[in-house]
Amino acid sequence: MSRSVFWLDQSLIGRVLADLFAPAITSAGWEVRQEARLRATTVRTEPGLALLDTLEALELVPAWSIATDLVVASQHHSAVGLITPDRPDRITDAIVSLDGCRPASQALARATIEPFFGLRVRGWRPEEPVTTLSQLQVTEDEDALVPLDERHHDLGRIWFILTGYAFVSHLLVFPTQLPAETWGPLAALLRRLPEEFRARATEIASDYAAAQTLDAGRLHAYLSEAVDMLTPKLQRAIAELVRRSGSGLRVPSPEHYRSLSS
C-alpha cells in the first residue's frame, strides 16, 4: 500500500520545516514531497496534506478543506520584501517586478505598495520594458531577510501596519473526502509543532545566517512567529488579503475551515 503524501514547497519556511520534521512525518507513515513552486494542480494529482502558498491553497477550496492545525503567518518580520532604488517618498511613479514570486507574495505587494508608499504603480509584469519609471523589486525568503533601510522594506510588516492583520503566506489543506483515519497519526504532531518550532528558532537562525548573507536577528524574529494555529483572526486576515489584492478568488466560508483533530 502506497504512503499518503505530505506536500511542502521549497520556500524558506518549507525547507526549514522539511529539515526539522520530515523524519517524524515519515515515521507516522507519510511520504514527504517538495516542489520548488508547489501548485494546486500538482497536489490534485496525488491528494494528501499540503502546506502551500495561501492563494494556491484557496484554488483548491471547496473540494479541499483548510486545516486550522497549522498556518504560516507573520506580523513584524516577514519573508517578503521590497527593494526600491531610492527612498519611497522620492518616487511618484514606478513599475514593480514580481519575477518568480509566489502568488501570495504578489497579492501582498498589490495590497500594500500603492496605499502605504503613496506612489503610482504603472505596471506589475516582470517583463515590463525599462523606462524612465523607477524599478521596484519584490523579494522572498533569504533575499527578503536582509537589514532594513530606506531602500529595503518588509511588506509583511507594512501589511500589519496598514490592516492590523498578519500576513498569511501558507495554508495547510487536505481533501474534504479524505478519511479521518488517514491523517490521524499526524494530528498530534501538528499540535506540538508551533511550540517546538519556536524553541528551535534561535538555533535555526544561527545556522542559516552563518551560511548566507542575511540578518540573523530578523530571521530569528520571523521564525519565532511564523508557525502557529489558524485562528479566527487569521481567517479574517486571509479574507482581507483576497479583498485588498483584487485576486478575484472566493473568500472561504467558515465551514471550509476544519481541524484535523475533530
mmCIF file with all atom_site columns, N, CA and C in Angstrom, residues 84-150:
data_model
loop_
_atom_site.group_PDB
_atom_site.id
_atom_site.type_symbol
_atom_site.label_atom_id
_atom_site.label_alt_id
_atom_site.label_comp_id
_atom_site.label_asym_id
_atom_site.label_entity_id
_atom_site.label_seq_id
_atom_site.pdbx_PDB_ins_code
_atom_site.Cartn_x
_atom_site.Cartn_y
_atom_site.Cartn_z
_atom_site.occupancy
_atom_site.B_iso_or_equiv
_atom_site.pdbx_formal_charge
_atom_site.auth_seq_id
_atom_site.auth_comp_id
_atom_site.auth_asym_id
_atom_site.auth_atom_id
_atom_site.pdbx_PDB_model_num
ATOM 1   N N  . THR A 1 84  ? 13.636 49.285 -3.254  1.00 0.00 ? 84  THR A N  1
ATOM 2   C CA . THR A 1 84  ? 13.365 50.497 -4.019  1.00 0.00 ? 84  THR A CA 1
ATOM 3   C C  . THR A 1 84  ? 14.693 51.161 -4.375  1.00 0.00 ? 84  THR A C  1
ATOM 4   N N  . PRO A 1 85  ? 14.768 51.840 -5.526  1.00 0.00 ? 85  PRO A N  1
ATOM 5   C CA . PRO A 1 85  ? 16.034 52.457 -5.933  1.00 0.00 ? 85  PRO A CA 1
ATOM 6   C C  . PRO A 1 85  ? 16.365 53.719 -5.146  1.00 0.00 ? 85  PRO A C  1
ATOM 7   N N  . ASP A 1 86  ? 15.395 54.246 -4.439  1.00 0.00 ? 86  ASP A N  1
ATOM 8   C CA . ASP A 1 86  ? 15.574 55.468 -3.661  1.00 0.00 ? 86  ASP A CA 1
ATOM 9   C C  . ASP A 1 86  ? 14.576 55.420 -2.514  1.00 0.00 ? 86  ASP A C  1
ATOM 10  N N  . ARG A 1 87  ? 14.602 56.412 -1.660  1.00 0.00 ? 87  ARG A N  1
ATOM 11  C CA . ARG A 1 87  ? 13.577 56.495 -0.624  1.00 0.00 ? 87  ARG A CA 1
ATOM 12  C C  . ARG A 1 87  ? 12.209 56.570 -1.291  1.00 0.00 ? 87  ARG A C  1
ATOM 13  N N  . PRO A 1 88  ? 11.230 55.794 -0.805  1.00 0.00 ? 88  PRO A N  1
ATOM 14  C CA . PRO A 1 88  ? 9.922  55.772 -1.467  1.00 0.00 ? 88  PRO A CA 1
ATOM 15  C C  . PRO A 1 88  ? 9.246  57.138 -1.556  1.00 0.00 ? 88  PRO A C  1
ATOM 16  N N  . ASP A 1 89  ? 9.517  58.053 -0.611  1.00 0.00 ? 89  ASP A N  1
ATOM 17  C CA . ASP A 1 89  ? 8.869  59.362 -0.685  1.00 0.00 ? 89  ASP A CA 1
ATOM 18  C C  . ASP A 1 89  ? 9.444  60.231 -1.807  1.00 0.00 ? 89  ASP A C  1
ATOM 19  N N  . ARG A 1 90  ? 10.483 59.752 -2.465  1.00 0.00 ? 90  ARG A N  1
ATOM 20  C CA . ARG A 1 90  ? 11.041 60.451 -3.612  1.00 0.00 ? 90  ARG A CA 1
ATOM 21  C C  . ARG A 1 90  ? 10.583 59.837 -4.931  1.00 0.00 ? 90  ARG A C  1
ATOM 22  N N  . ILE A 1 91  ? 9.734  58.818 -4.838  1.00 0.00 ? 91  ILE A N  1
ATOM 23  C CA . ILE A 1 91  ? 9.248  58.113 -6.027  1.00 0.00 ? 91  ILE A CA 1
ATOM 24  C C  . ILE A 1 91  ? 7.764  58.426 -6.211  1.00 0.00 ? 91  ILE A C  1
ATOM 25  N N  . THR A 1 92  ? 7.379  58.817 -7.420  1.00 0.00 ? 92  THR A N  1
ATOM 26  C CA . THR A 1 92  ? 5.974  59.106 -7.698  1.00 0.00 ? 92  THR A CA 1
ATOM 27  C C  . THR A 1 92  ? 5.326  58.032 -8.574  1.00 0.00 ? 92  THR A C  1
ATOM 28  N N  . ASP A 1 93  ? 6.064  57.537 -9.572  1.00 0.00 ? 93  ASP A N  1
ATOM 29  C CA . ASP A 1 93  ? 5.556  56.509 -10.473 1.00 0.00 ? 93  ASP A CA 1
ATOM 30  C C  . ASP A 1 93  ? 6.594  55.411 -10.593 1.00 0.00 ? 93  ASP A C  1
ATOM 31  N N  . ALA A 1 94  ? 6.111  54.153 -10.668 1.00 0.00 ? 94  ALA A N  1
ATOM 32  C CA . ALA A 1 94  ? 7.043  53.027 -10.700 1.00 0.00 ? 94  ALA A CA 1
ATOM 33  C C  . ALA A 1 94  ? 6.443  51.834 -11.411 1.00 0.00 ? 94  ALA A C  1
ATOM 34  N N  . ILE A 1 95  ? 7.311  50.908 -11.786 1.00 0.00 ? 95  ILE A N  1
ATOM 35  C CA . ILE A 1 95  ? 6.867  49.581 -12.174 1.00 0.00 ? 95  ILE A CA 1
ATOM 36  C C  . ILE A 1 95  ? 7.457  48.605 -11.157 1.00 0.00 ? 95  ILE A C  1
ATOM 37  N N  . VAL A 1 96  ? 6.761  47.501 -10.940 1.00 0.00 ? 96  VAL A N  1
ATOM 38  C CA . VAL A 1 96  ? 7.159  46.552 -9.904  1.00 0.00 ? 96  VAL A CA 1
ATOM 39  C C  . VAL A 1 96  ? 7.426  45.190 -10.536 1.00 0.00 ? 96  VAL A C  1
ATOM 40  N N  . SER A 1 97  ? 8.608  44.646 -10.282 1.00 0.00 ? 97  SER A N  1
ATOM 41  C CA . SER A 1 97  ? 8.936  43.306 -10.745 1.00 0.00 ? 97  SER A CA 1
ATOM 42  C C  . SER A 1 97  ? 8.509  42.291 -9.701  1.00 0.00 ? 97  SER A C  1
ATOM 43  N N  . LEU A 1 98  ? 7.692  41.340 -10.141 1.00 0.00 ? 98  LEU A N  1
ATOM 44  C CA . LEU A 1 98  ? 7.240  40.240 -9.290  1.00 0.00 ? 98  LEU A CA 1
ATOM 45  C C  . LEU A 1 98  ? 7.873  38.925 -9.747  1.00 0.00 ? 98  LEU A C  1
ATOM 46  N N  . ASP A 1 99  ? 8.965  39.031 -10.457 1.00 0.00 ? 99  ASP A N  1
ATOM 47  C CA . ASP A 1 99  ? 9.578  37.895 -11.127 1.00 0.00 ? 99  ASP A CA 1
ATOM 48  C C  . ASP A 1 99  ? 9.851  36.743 -10.162 1.00 0.00 ? 99  ASP A C  1
ATOM 49  N N  . GLY A 1 100 ? 9.208  35.598 -10.407 1.00 0.00 ? 100 GLY A N  1
ATOM 50  C CA . GLY A 1 100 ? 9.454  34.399 -9.632  1.00 0.00 ? 100 GLY A CA 1
ATOM 51  C C  . GLY A 1 100 ? 8.770  34.321 -8.290  1.00 0.00 ? 100 GLY A C  1
ATOM 52  N N  . CYS A 1 101 ? 8.007  35.338 -7.916  1.00 0.00 ? 101 CYS A N  1
ATOM 53  C CA . CYS A 1 101 ? 7.383  35.358 -6.593  1.00 0.00 ? 101 CYS A CA 1
ATOM 54  C C  . CYS A 1 101 ? 6.129  34.482 -6.551  1.00 0.00 ? 101 CYS A C  1
ATOM 55  N N  . ARG A 1 102 ? 5.879  33.912 -5.379  1.00 0.00 ? 102 ARG A N  1
ATOM 56  C CA . ARG A 1 102 ? 4.678  33.099 -5.190  1.00 0.00 ? 102 ARG A CA 1
ATOM 57  C C  . ARG A 1 102 ? 3.424  33.983 -5.235  1.00 0.00 ? 102 ARG A C  1
ATOM 58  N N  . PRO A 1 103 ? 2.267  33.394 -5.533  1.00 0.00 ? 103 PRO A N  1
ATOM 59  C CA . PRO A 1 103 ? 1.036  34.177 -5.659  1.00 0.00 ? 103 PRO A CA 1
ATOM 60  C C  . PRO A 1 103 ? 0.684  35.005 -4.427  1.00 0.00 ? 103 PRO A C  1
ATOM 61  N N  . ALA A 1 104 ? 0.875  34.461 -3.212  1.00 0.00 ? 104 ALA A N  1
ATOM 62  C CA . ALA A 1 104 ? 0.537  35.230 -2.016  1.00 0.00 ? 104 ALA A CA 1
ATOM 63  C C  . ALA A 1 104 ? 1.456  36.446 -1.859  1.00 0.00 ? 104 ALA A C  1
ATOM 64  N N  . SER A 1 105 ? 2.730  36.303 -2.233  1.00 0.00 ? 105 SER A N  1
ATOM 65  C CA . SER A 1 105 ? 3.655  37.444 -2.172  1.00 0.00 ? 105 SER A CA 1
ATOM 66  C C  . SER A 1 105 ? 3.257  38.503 -3.180  1.00 0.00 ? 105 SER A C  1
ATOM 67  N N  . GLN A 1 106 ? 2.817  38.070 -4.359  1.00 0.00 ? 106 GLN A N  1
ATOM 68  C CA . GLN A 1 106 ? 2.346  39.028 -5.354  1.00 0.00 ? 106 GLN A CA 1
ATOM 69  C C  . GLN A 1 106 ? 1.107  39.761 -4.852  1.00 0.00 ? 106 GLN A C  1
ATOM 70  N N  . ALA A 1 107 ? 0.194  39.018 -4.234  1.00 0.00 ? 107 ALA A N  1
ATOM 71  C CA . ALA A 1 107 ? -1.011 39.642 -3.689  1.00 0.00 ? 107 ALA A CA 1
ATOM 72  C C  . ALA A 1 107 ? -0.652 40.649 -2.596  1.00 0.00 ? 107 ALA A C  1
ATOM 73  N N  . LEU A 1 108 ? 0.309  40.287 -1.758  1.00 0.00 ? 108 LEU A N  1
ATOM 74  C CA . LEU A 1 108 ? 0.748  41.202 -0.700  1.00 0.00 ? 108 LEU A CA 1
ATOM 75  C C  . LEU A 1 108 ? 1.304  42.492 -1.295  1.00 0.00 ? 108 LEU A C  1
ATOM 76  N N  . ALA A 1 109 ? 2.103  42.382 -2.343  1.00 0.00 ? 109 ALA A N  1
ATOM 77  C CA . ALA A 1 109 ? 2.654  43.568 -2.988  1.00 0.00 ? 109 ALA A CA 1
ATOM 78  C C  . ALA A 1 109 ? 1.552  44.455 -3.549  1.00 0.00 ? 109 ALA A C  1
ATOM 79  N N  . ARG A 1 110 ? 0.590  43.846 -4.216  1.00 0.00 ? 110 ARG A N  1
ATOM 80  C CA . ARG A 1 110 ? -0.509 44.618 -4.806  1.00 0.00 ? 110 ARG A CA 1
ATOM 81  C C  . ARG A 1 110 ? -1.360 45.301 -3.739  1.00 0.00 ? 110 ARG A C  1
ATOM 82  N N  . ALA A 1 111 ? -1.429 44.700 -2.556  1.00 0.00 ? 111 ALA A N  1
ATOM 83  C CA . ALA A 1 111 ? -2.270 45.247 -1.487  1.00 0.00 ? 111 ALA A CA 1
ATOM 84  C C  . ALA A 1 111 ? -1.574 46.310 -0.658  1.00 0.00 ? 111 ALA A C  1
ATOM 85  N N  . THR A 1 112 ? -0.257 46.425 -0.776  1.00 0.00 ? 112 THR A N  1
ATOM 86  C CA . THR A 1 112 ? 0.472  47.309 0.143   1.00 0.00 ? 112 THR A CA 1
ATOM 87  C C  . THR A 1 112 ? 1.213  48.465 -0.510  1.00 0.00 ? 112 THR A C  1
ATOM 88  N N  . ILE A 1 113 ? 1.828  48.257 -1.655  1.00 0.00 ? 113 ILE A N  1
ATOM 89  C CA . ILE A 1 113 ? 2.794  49.239 -2.164  1.00 0.00 ? 113 ILE A CA 1
ATOM 90  C C  . ILE A 1 113 ? 2.152  50.597 -2.428  1.00 0.00 ? 113 ILE A C  1
ATOM 91  N N  . GLU A 1 114 ? 1.071  50.622 -3.192  1.00 0.00 ? 114 GLU A N  1
ATOM 92  C CA . GLU A 1 114 ? 0.452  51.923 -3.501  1.00 0.00 ? 114 GLU A CA 1
ATOM 93  C C  . GLU A 1 114 ? -0.145 52.595 -2.264  1.00 0.00 ? 114 GLU A C  1
ATOM 94  N N  . PRO A 1 115 ? -0.981 51.923 -1.473  1.00 0.00 ? 115 PRO A N  1
ATOM 95  C CA . PRO A 1 115 ? -1.590 52.619 -0.330  1.00 0.00 ? 115 PRO A CA 1
ATOM 96  C C  . PRO A 1 115 ? -0.594 53.023 0.748   1.00 0.00 ? 115 PRO A C  1
ATOM 97  N N  . PHE A 1 116 ? 0.474  52.258 0.926   1.00 0.00 ? 116 PHE A N  1
ATOM 98  C CA . PHE A 1 116 ? 1.409  52.597 2.002   1.00 0.00 ? 116 PHE A CA 1
ATOM 99  C C  . PHE A 1 116 ? 2.396  53.675 1.583   1.00 0.00 ? 116 PHE A C  1
ATOM 100 N N  . PHE A 1 117 ? 2.972  53.549 0.405   1.00 0.00 ? 117 PHE A N  1
ATOM 101 C CA . PHE A 1 117 ? 4.011  54.498 -0.010  1.00 0.00 ? 117 PHE A CA 1
ATOM 102 C C  . PHE A 1 117 ? 3.446  55.711 -0.748  1.00 0.00 ? 117 PHE A C  1
ATOM 103 N N  . GLY A 1 118 ? 2.185  55.631 -1.176  1.00 0.00 ? 118 GLY A N  1
ATOM 104 C CA . GLY A 1 118 ? 1.581  56.771 -1.834  1.00 0.00 ? 118 GLY A CA 1
ATOM 105 C C  . GLY A 1 118 ? 2.115  57.036 -3.230  1.00 0.00 ? 118 GLY A C  1
ATOM 106 N N  . LEU A 1 119 ? 2.646  56.015 -3.889  1.00 0.00 ? 119 LEU A N  1
ATOM 107 C CA . LEU A 1 119 ? 3.130  56.162 -5.256  1.00 0.00 ? 119 LEU A CA 1
ATOM 108 C C  . LEU A 1 119 ? 2.195  55.438 -6.214  1.00 0.00 ? 119 LEU A C  1
ATOM 109 N N  . ARG A 1 120 ? 2.366  55.681 -7.494  1.00 0.00 ? 120 ARG A N  1
ATOM 110 C CA . ARG A 1 120 ? 1.520  55.056 -8.506  1.00 0.00 ? 120 ARG A CA 1
ATOM 111 C C  . ARG A 1 120 ? 2.300  53.953 -9.218  1.00 0.00 ? 120 ARG A C  1
ATOM 112 N N  . VAL A 1 121 ? 1.752  52.736 -9.168  1.00 0.00 ? 121 VAL A N  1
ATOM 113 C CA . VAL A 1 121 ? 2.364  51.623 -9.888  1.00 0.00 ? 121 VAL A CA 1
ATOM 114 C C  . VAL A 1 121 ? 1.782  51.598 -11.302 1.00 0.00 ? 121 VAL A C  1
ATOM 115 N N  . ARG A 1 122 ? 2.665  51.753 -12.285 1.00 0.00 ? 122 ARG A N  1
ATOM 116 C CA . ARG A 1 122 ? 2.235  51.800 -13.685 1.00 0.00 ? 122 ARG A CA 1
ATOM 117 C C  . ARG A 1 122 ? 2.265  50.432 -14.360 1.00 0.00 ? 122 ARG A C  1
ATOM 118 N N  . GLY A 1 123 ? 2.931  49.462 -13.738 1.00 0.00 ? 123 GLY A N  1
ATOM 119 C CA . GLY A 1 123 ? 2.992  48.127 -14.313 1.00 0.00 ? 123 GLY A CA 1
ATOM 120 C C  . GLY A 1 123 ? 3.499  47.126 -13.297 1.00 0.00 ? 123 GLY A C  1
ATOM 121 N N  . TRP A 1 124 ? 2.991  45.892 -13.378 1.00 0.00 ? 124 TRP A N  1
ATOM 122 C CA . TRP A 1 124 ? 3.360  44.835 -12.435 1.00 0.00 ? 124 TRP A CA 1
ATOM 123 C C  . TRP A 1 124 ? 4.112  43.698 -13.093 1.00 0.00 ? 124 TRP A C  1
ATOM 124 N N  . ARG A 1 125 ? 4.150  43.630 -14.387 1.00 0.00 ? 125 ARG A N  1
ATOM 125 C CA . ARG A 1 125 ? 4.726  42.472 -15.054 1.00 0.00 ? 125 ARG A CA 1
ATOM 126 C C  . ARG A 1 125 ? 6.252  42.482 -14.985 1.00 0.00 ? 125 ARG A C  1
ATOM 127 N N  . PRO A 1 126 ? 6.881  41.336 -14.715 1.00 0.00 ? 126 PRO A N  1
ATOM 128 C CA . PRO A 1 126 ? 8.345  41.299 -14.666 1.00 0.00 ? 126 PRO A CA 1
ATOM 129 C C  . PRO A 1 126 ? 8.985  41.616 -16.001 1.00 0.00 ? 126 PRO A C  1
ATOM 130 N N  . GLU A 1 127 ? 8.242  41.409 -17.100 1.00 0.00 ? 127 GLU A N  1
ATOM 131 C CA . GLU A 1 127 ? 8.822  41.690 -18.406 1.00 0.00 ? 127 GLU A CA 1
ATOM 132 C C  . GLU A 1 127 ? 8.580  43.128 -18.860 1.00 0.00 ? 127 GLU A C  1
ATOM 133 N N  . GLU A 1 128 ? 8.057  43.962 -17.957 1.00 0.00 ? 128 GLU A N  1
ATOM 134 C CA . GLU A 1 128 ? 7.812  45.361 -18.300 1.00 0.00 ? 128 GLU A CA 1
ATOM 135 C C  . GLU A 1 128 ? 9.092  46.000 -18.839 1.00 0.00 ? 128 GLU A C  1
ATOM 136 N N  . PRO A 1 129 ? 9.051  46.652 -20.015 1.00 0.00 ? 129 PRO A N  1
ATOM 137 C CA . PRO A 1 129 ? 10.277 47.238 -20.582 1.00 0.00 ? 129 PRO A CA 1
ATOM 138 C C  . PRO A 1 129 ? 10.830 48.350 -19.696 1.00 0.00 ? 129 PRO A C  1
ATOM 139 N N  . VAL A 1 130 ? 12.145 48.495 -19.720 1.00 0.00 ? 130 VAL A N  1
ATOM 140 C CA . VAL A 1 130 ? 12.802 49.543 -18.931 1.00 0.00 ? 130 VAL A CA 1
ATOM 141 C C  . VAL A 1 130 ? 12.388 50.906 -19.480 1.00 0.00 ? 130 VAL A C  1
ATOM 142 N N  . THR A 1 131 ? 11.945 51.769 -18.586 1.00 0.00 ? 131 THR A N  1
ATOM 143 C CA . THR A 1 131 ? 11.530 53.114 -18.964 1.00 0.00 ? 131 THR A CA 1
ATOM 144 C C  . THR A 1 131 ? 12.159 54.096 -17.992 1.00 0.00 ? 131 THR A C  1
ATOM 145 N N  . THR A 1 132 ? 11.656 55.307 -18.019 1.00 0.00 ? 132 THR A N  1
ATOM 146 C CA . THR A 1 132 ? 12.133 56.307 -17.066 1.00 0.00 ? 132 THR A CA 1
ATOM 147 C C  . THR A 1 132 ? 11.518 56.111 -15.688 1.00 0.00 ? 132 THR A C  1
ATOM 148 N N  . LEU A 1 133 ? 10.559 55.177 -15.564 1.00 0.00 ? 133 LEU A N  1
ATOM 149 C CA . LEU A 1 133 ? 9.934  54.936 -14.278 1.00 0.00 ? 133 LEU A CA 1
ATOM 150 C C  . LEU A 1 133 ? 10.893 54.210 -13.340 1.00 0.00 ? 133 LEU A C  1
ATOM 151 N N  . SER A 1 134 ? 10.713 54.421 -12.038 1.00 0.00 ? 134 SER A N  1
ATOM 152 C CA . SER A 1 134 ? 11.516 53.717 -11.041 1.00 0.00 ? 134 SER A CA 1
ATOM 153 C C  . SER A 1 134 ? 11.192 52.230 -11.072 1.00 0.00 ? 134 SER A C  1
ATOM 154 N N  . GLN A 1 135 ? 12.203 51.398 -10.851 1.00 0.00 ? 135 GLN A N  1
ATOM 155 C CA . GLN A 1 135 ? 12.048 49.952 -10.877 1.00 0.00 ? 135 GLN A CA 1
ATOM 156 C C  . GLN A 1 135 ? 12.052 49.421 -9.435  1.00 0.00 ? 135 GLN A C  1
ATOM 157 N N  . LEU A 1 136 ? 10.953 48.815 -9.004  1.00 0.00 ? 136 LEU A N  1
ATOM 158 C CA . LEU A 1 136 ? 10.846 48.227 -7.674  1.00 0.00 ? 136 LEU A CA 1
ATOM 159 C C  . LEU A 1 136 ? 10.876 46.710 -7.804  1.00 0.00 ? 136 LEU A C  1
ATOM 160 N N  . GLN A 1 137 ? 11.525 46.034 -6.855  1.00 0.00 ? 137 GLN A N  1
ATOM 161 C CA . GLN A 1 137 ? 11.683 44.590 -6.926  1.00 0.00 ? 137 GLN A CA 1
ATOM 162 C C  . GLN A 1 137 ? 11.132 43.931 -5.665  1.00 0.00 ? 137 GLN A C  1
ATOM 163 N N  . VAL A 1 138 ? 10.179 43.012 -5.833  1.00 0.00 ? 138 VAL A N  1
ATOM 164 C CA . VAL A 1 138 ? 9.675  42.225 -4.708  1.00 0.00 ? 138 VAL A CA 1
ATOM 165 C C  . VAL A 1 138 ? 10.585 41.012 -4.525  1.00 0.00 ? 138 VAL A C  1
ATOM 166 N N  . THR A 1 139 ? 10.952 40.733 -3.279  1.00 0.00 ? 139 THR A N  1
ATOM 167 C CA . THR A 1 139 ? 11.857 39.629 -2.966  1.00 0.00 ? 139 THR A CA 1
ATOM 168 C C  . THR A 1 139 ? 11.200 38.689 -1.956  1.00 0.00 ? 139 THR A C  1
ATOM 169 N N  . GLU A 1 140 ? 11.745 37.465 -1.871  1.00 0.00 ? 140 GLU A N  1
ATOM 170 C CA . GLU A 1 140 ? 11.196 36.459 -0.958  1.00 0.00 ? 140 GLU A CA 1
ATOM 171 C C  . GLU A 1 140 ? 12.317 35.731 -0.227  1.00 0.00 ? 140 GLU A C  1
ATOM 172 N N  . ASP A 1 141 ? 11.931 35.091 0.878   1.00 0.00 ? 141 ASP A N  1
ATOM 173 C CA . ASP A 1 141 ? 12.793 34.153 1.582   1.00 0.00 ? 141 ASP A CA 1
ATOM 174 C C  . ASP A 1 141 ? 14.105 34.816 2.010   1.00 0.00 ? 141 ASP A C  1
ATOM 175 N N  . GLU A 1 142 ? 15.253 34.170 1.788   1.00 0.00 ? 142 GLU A N  1
ATOM 176 C CA . GLU A 1 142 ? 16.517 34.744 2.251   1.00 0.00 ? 142 GLU A CA 1
ATOM 177 C C  . GLU A 1 142 ? 16.777 36.129 1.668   1.00 0.00 ? 142 GLU A C  1
ATOM 178 N N  . ASP A 1 143 ? 16.373 36.352 0.409   1.00 0.00 ? 143 ASP A N  1
ATOM 179 C CA . ASP A 1 143 ? 16.604 37.647 -0.224  1.00 0.00 ? 143 ASP A CA 1
ATOM 180 C C  . ASP A 1 143 ? 15.837 38.773 0.463   1.00 0.00 ? 143 ASP A C  1
ATOM 181 N N  . ALA A 1 144 ? 14.754 38.422 1.139   1.00 0.00 ? 144 ALA A N  1
ATOM 182 C CA . ALA A 1 144 ? 13.949 39.434 1.827   1.00 0.00 ? 144 ALA A CA 1
ATOM 183 C C  . ALA A 1 144 ? 14.423 39.690 3.250   1.00 0.00 ? 144 ALA A C  1
ATOM 184 N N  . LEU A 1 145 ? 15.138 38.743 3.831   1.00 0.00 ? 145 LEU A N  1
ATOM 185 C CA . LEU A 1 145 ? 15.530 38.844 5.241   1.00 0.00 ? 145 LEU A CA 1
ATOM 186 C C  . LEU A 1 145 ? 16.915 39.467 5.370   1.00 0.00 ? 145 LEU A C  1
ATOM 187 N N  . VAL A 1 146 ? 17.016 40.684 4.863   1.00 0.00 ? 146 VAL A N  1
ATOM 188 C CA . VAL A 1 146 ? 18.242 41.480 4.941   1.00 0.00 ? 146 VAL A CA 1
ATOM 189 C C  . VAL A 1 146 ? 17.970 42.670 5.860   1.00 0.00 ? 146 VAL A C  1
ATOM 190 N N  . PRO A 1 147 ? 19.009 43.382 6.311   1.00 0.00 ? 147 PRO A N  1
ATOM 191 C CA . PRO A 1 147 ? 18.758 44.554 7.153   1.00 0.00 ? 147 PRO A CA 1
ATOM 192 C C  . PRO A 1 147 ? 17.870 45.577 6.441   1.00 0.00 ? 147 PRO A C  1
ATOM 193 N N  . LEU A 1 148 ? 16.922 46.148 7.172   1.00 0.00 ? 148 LEU A N  1
ATOM 194 C CA . LEU A 1 148 ? 16.023 47.135 6.595   1.00 0.00 ? 148 LEU A CA 1
ATOM 195 C C  . LEU A 1 148 ? 16.662 48.517 6.615   1.00 0.00 ? 148 LEU A C  1
ATOM 196 N N  . ASP A 1 149 ? 16.417 49.272 5.552   1.00 0.00 ? 149 ASP A N  1
ATOM 197 C CA . ASP A 1 149 ? 16.891 50.657 5.477   1.00 0.00 ? 149 ASP A CA 1
ATOM 198 C C  . ASP A 1 149 ? 15.957 51.402 4.537   1.00 0.00 ? 149 ASP A C  1
ATOM 199 N N  . GLU A 1 150 ? 16.373 52.567 4.038   1.00 0.00 ? 150 GLU A N  1
ATOM 200 C CA . GLU A 1 150 ? 15.460 53.371 3.220   1.00 0.00 ? 150 GLU A CA 1
ATOM 201 C C  . GLU A 1 150 ? 15.202 52.748 1.849   1.00 0.00 ? 150 GLU A C  1
#
